Amino acid sequence: MAGVIRLLIVDDDPLVRAGLSMMLAGLDDLRVVGEAADGAEVPAAVAAHAPDIVLMDIRMPRVDGLSATELLRRRPGAPDVVVLTTFDADEQVLRALRAGASGFLLKDTPPAELVRALRRVAAGEPMLSPSVTRQLIDQVTAGSASARAAHARQSLGRLTEREREVAAAIGQGLSNAEIGVRLHMSVATVKAYVSRLLAKLELNNRVQIALLAHDTGLAE
């Protein structure tokens, strides 16, 4: 199964789980390897099935998807998390992204877009458009936004000018190839910069870089 993206679906609605499994069935590079009905079941399910990506619902009866994401992403070697949402709770989605989720999908996302998004996450690419990222940022209250901006400015102040340019491009939702074209770098060089940013900023995915860039206005 080399090259196959392994998926774990976490949702308390069995119809949602069945629908996603059916939607993804038959694809050569995507495979649903397990399911869970609550965030409390996630650690055991991840240990049993070793997924590459966890599709995580937000609202669940015992342990919600936000708490499950925060706990999971603290573990070394944790899989990527993509939040499933109805987009009626922007601050919750934002909390999940800051906890280390690689992005989010609406539950009514068309199949082709869902598959494309999962492939991008598996490849380490961002899956938030600039407009969606700004829409999420705008939901945060002014006070907490101010505190985050101060923290973000302090963090980004440790970067070189070139690293800041890469961070700004990530914040604008550009792929590695697009960043390479804009900044006249090879894709391999862009990837090296992204890895350097993650290490220097102590983050675990590029969505968190994008959020930092937005907190300071660097991505505008």
C-alpha positions as MATLAB code, in Angstrom:
seq = 'MAGVIRLLIVDDDPLVRAGLSMMLAGLDDLRVVGEAADGAEVPAAVAAHAPDIVLMDIRMPRVDGLSATELLRRRPGAPDVVVLTTFDADEQVLRALRAGASGFLLKDTPPAELVRALRRVAAGEPMLSPSVTRQLIDQVTAGSASARAAHARQSLGRLTEREREVAAAIGQGLSNAEIGVRLHMSVATVKAYVSRLLAKLELNNRVQIALLAHDTGLAE';
ca = [
       0.000    0.000    0.000;
       2.953    2.331   -0.620;
       1.790    5.830   -1.484;
      -1.740    5.278   -0.175;
      -3.099    8.006    2.139;
      -4.594    6.326    5.208;
      -7.673    8.027    6.684;
      -9.417    7.769   10.051;
     -12.959    9.192   10.183;
     -14.127   10.543   13.554;
     -17.805   11.517   13.737;
     -20.622   10.612   16.098;
     -23.091   10.322   13.192;
     -22.876    6.852   11.617;
     -24.495    8.186    8.428;
     -21.727   10.771    8.031;
     -19.069    8.124    8.558;
     -20.748    5.788    6.057;
     -21.191    8.577    3.528;
     -17.546    9.619    3.700;
     -16.395    6.006    3.434;
     -18.559    5.449    0.369;
     -17.415    8.717   -1.181;
     -13.761    7.740   -0.844;
     -14.136    4.080   -1.770;
     -12.493    2.981   -4.975;
      -9.756    5.622   -5.063;
      -6.292    4.190   -5.614;
      -4.453    6.634   -3.362;
      -6.944    7.090   -0.491;
      -8.088    4.429    1.947;
     -10.347    4.656    5.013;
      -8.572    2.444    7.539;
     -10.785    3.062   10.562;
     -13.631    4.958   12.210;
     -14.367    6.397   15.644;
     -17.604    7.766   17.065;
     -16.145   10.107   19.683;
     -13.003   12.059   20.446;
     -12.369    9.770   23.405;
     -11.804    6.914   20.967;
      -9.200    8.759   18.894;
      -5.970    7.756   20.719;
      -6.781    4.048   20.539;
      -7.982    4.308   16.930;
      -4.823    6.139   15.871;
      -2.663    3.538   17.616;
      -4.582    0.692   15.969;
      -4.830    2.047   12.426;
      -1.834    4.419   12.017;
      -3.658    6.918    9.784;
      -1.933    9.682    7.859;
      -4.937   12.003    8.229;
      -7.757   12.139   10.777;
     -11.046   13.625    9.566;
     -12.351   15.101   12.844;
     -15.876   16.264   13.612;
     -16.181   19.150   16.104;
     -19.350   18.330   18.028;
     -19.305   14.937   19.741;
     -20.977   13.863   23.010;
     -18.088   12.996   25.319;
     -14.814   14.440   23.997;
     -15.303   17.031   21.267;
     -13.102   17.280   18.201;
     -11.291   20.381   19.441;
     -10.077   18.707   22.617;
      -9.247   15.535   20.720;
      -7.218   17.540   18.185;
      -5.287   19.377   20.893;
      -4.424   16.126   22.685;
      -3.534   14.279   19.494;
      -1.290   16.962   18.008;
       0.812   17.104   21.187;
       1.987   13.563   20.525;
       5.185   13.041   18.526;
       4.549   11.693   15.058;
       0.848   12.546   15.227;
      -1.158   12.324   11.992;
      -2.518   15.421   10.289;
      -5.979   16.495   11.401;
      -8.621   17.954    9.106;
     -11.633   19.370   10.927;
     -15.124   18.603    9.639;
     -17.501   21.492   10.228;
     -20.789   23.040    9.188;
     -19.026   26.456    9.369;
     -21.376   27.804   12.016;
     -18.715   28.126   14.711;
     -15.757   30.058   13.300;
     -13.971   30.535   16.624;
     -14.059   26.784   17.214;
     -12.526   26.141   13.806;
      -9.857   28.737   14.551;
      -9.088   27.046   17.874;
      -8.654   23.734   16.064;
      -6.273   25.284   13.531;
      -4.196   26.861   16.278;
      -4.086   23.492   18.032;
      -2.409   21.996   14.984;
      -5.179   20.968   12.591;
      -4.069   21.212    8.975;
      -7.299   22.812    7.826;
     -11.006   22.222    7.646;
     -13.666   20.893    5.317;
     -17.359   21.620    5.208;
     -19.479   18.523    5.546;
     -21.175   19.341    2.245;
     -17.887   19.728    0.363;
     -18.222   18.203   -3.137;
     -16.403   14.862   -3.428;
     -13.808   16.081   -5.929;
     -12.867   19.039   -3.712;
     -12.678   16.845   -0.617;
     -10.330   14.415   -2.346;
      -8.182   17.265   -3.666;
      -7.963   18.808   -0.196;
      -6.915   15.519    1.416;
      -4.220   15.023   -1.195;
      -2.902   18.519   -0.561;
      -2.727   17.948    3.182;
      -0.935   14.634    2.655;
       1.571   16.480    0.462;
       2.139   19.104    3.143;
       0.375   21.873    1.242;
      -2.007   24.447    2.740;
      -5.717   23.996    2.198;
      -7.042   27.359    3.371;
      -7.657   30.049    0.802;
      -6.640   33.599    1.797;
     -10.285   34.720    1.905;
     -11.296   31.873    4.206;
      -8.343   32.465    6.505;
      -9.207   36.165    6.775;
     -12.845   35.290    7.428;
     -11.793   33.120   10.361;
      -9.388   35.698   11.739;
     -12.097   38.381   11.604;
     -14.267   36.377   14.017;
     -11.822   36.797   16.891;
     -12.503   39.533   19.436;
     -10.341   42.644   19.337;
      -8.760   42.018   22.744;
      -7.584   38.491   22.089;
      -6.493   39.480   18.564;
      -4.306   42.223   20.038;
      -2.640   39.797   22.442;
      -1.997   37.300   19.656;
      -0.622   40.007   17.390;
       1.944   40.978   20.026;
       2.976   37.338   20.440;
       3.137   36.851   16.667;
       5.289   39.958   16.160;
       7.704   38.692   18.787;
       7.875   35.275   17.106;
       8.296   36.614   13.581;
      10.896   39.097   14.807;
      13.322   36.166   15.063;
      13.105   35.503   11.326;
      15.382   36.681    8.562;
      13.936   38.872    5.816;
      13.774   35.904    3.428;
      12.066   33.732    6.035;
       9.499   36.491    6.571;
       8.823   36.576    2.837;
       8.169   32.832    2.824;
       5.946   33.151    5.908;
       3.962   35.942    4.221;
       3.465   33.810    1.107;
       2.281   30.881    3.224;
      -0.152   33.242    4.927;
      -1.523   34.167    1.515;
      -2.303   30.510    0.853;
       0.345   29.932   -1.812;
       1.602   26.434   -2.566;
       5.310   25.591   -2.536;
       5.440   25.869   -6.320;
       3.730   29.268   -6.264;
       6.083   30.516   -3.555;
       9.019   29.337   -5.641;
       7.833   31.322   -8.653;
       7.209   34.474   -6.615;
      10.494   34.360   -4.710;
      12.615   32.816   -7.494;
      13.412   29.633   -5.558;
      13.297   25.972   -6.376;
      10.528   23.939   -4.751;
      13.182   22.072   -2.765;
      14.485   25.375   -1.399;
      10.966   26.461   -0.455;
      10.439   23.188    1.404;
      13.701   23.765    3.269;
      12.530   27.234    4.293;
       9.177   25.862    5.469;
      10.960   23.249    7.590;
      13.228   25.961    9.005;
      10.222   28.152    9.864;
       8.457   25.297   11.638;
      11.547   24.572   13.722;
      12.365   28.199   14.516;
       8.775   29.121   15.398;
       8.139   25.811   17.227;
       5.059   25.049   15.145;
       3.894   21.752   13.685;
       2.308   22.715   10.363;
       2.156   25.518    7.819;
      -1.392   26.524    8.718;
      -0.025   27.759   12.041;
       2.584   29.767   10.109;
      -0.253   31.284    8.069;
      -2.149   32.243   11.219;
       0.933   33.929   12.684;
       1.399   35.856    9.444;
      -2.220   37.023    9.598;
      -1.945   37.972   13.270;
       0.790   40.494   12.379;
      -0.689   41.660    9.083;
       2.307   40.186    7.266;
       0.053   38.267    4.874;
      -1.970   41.286    3.790;
];
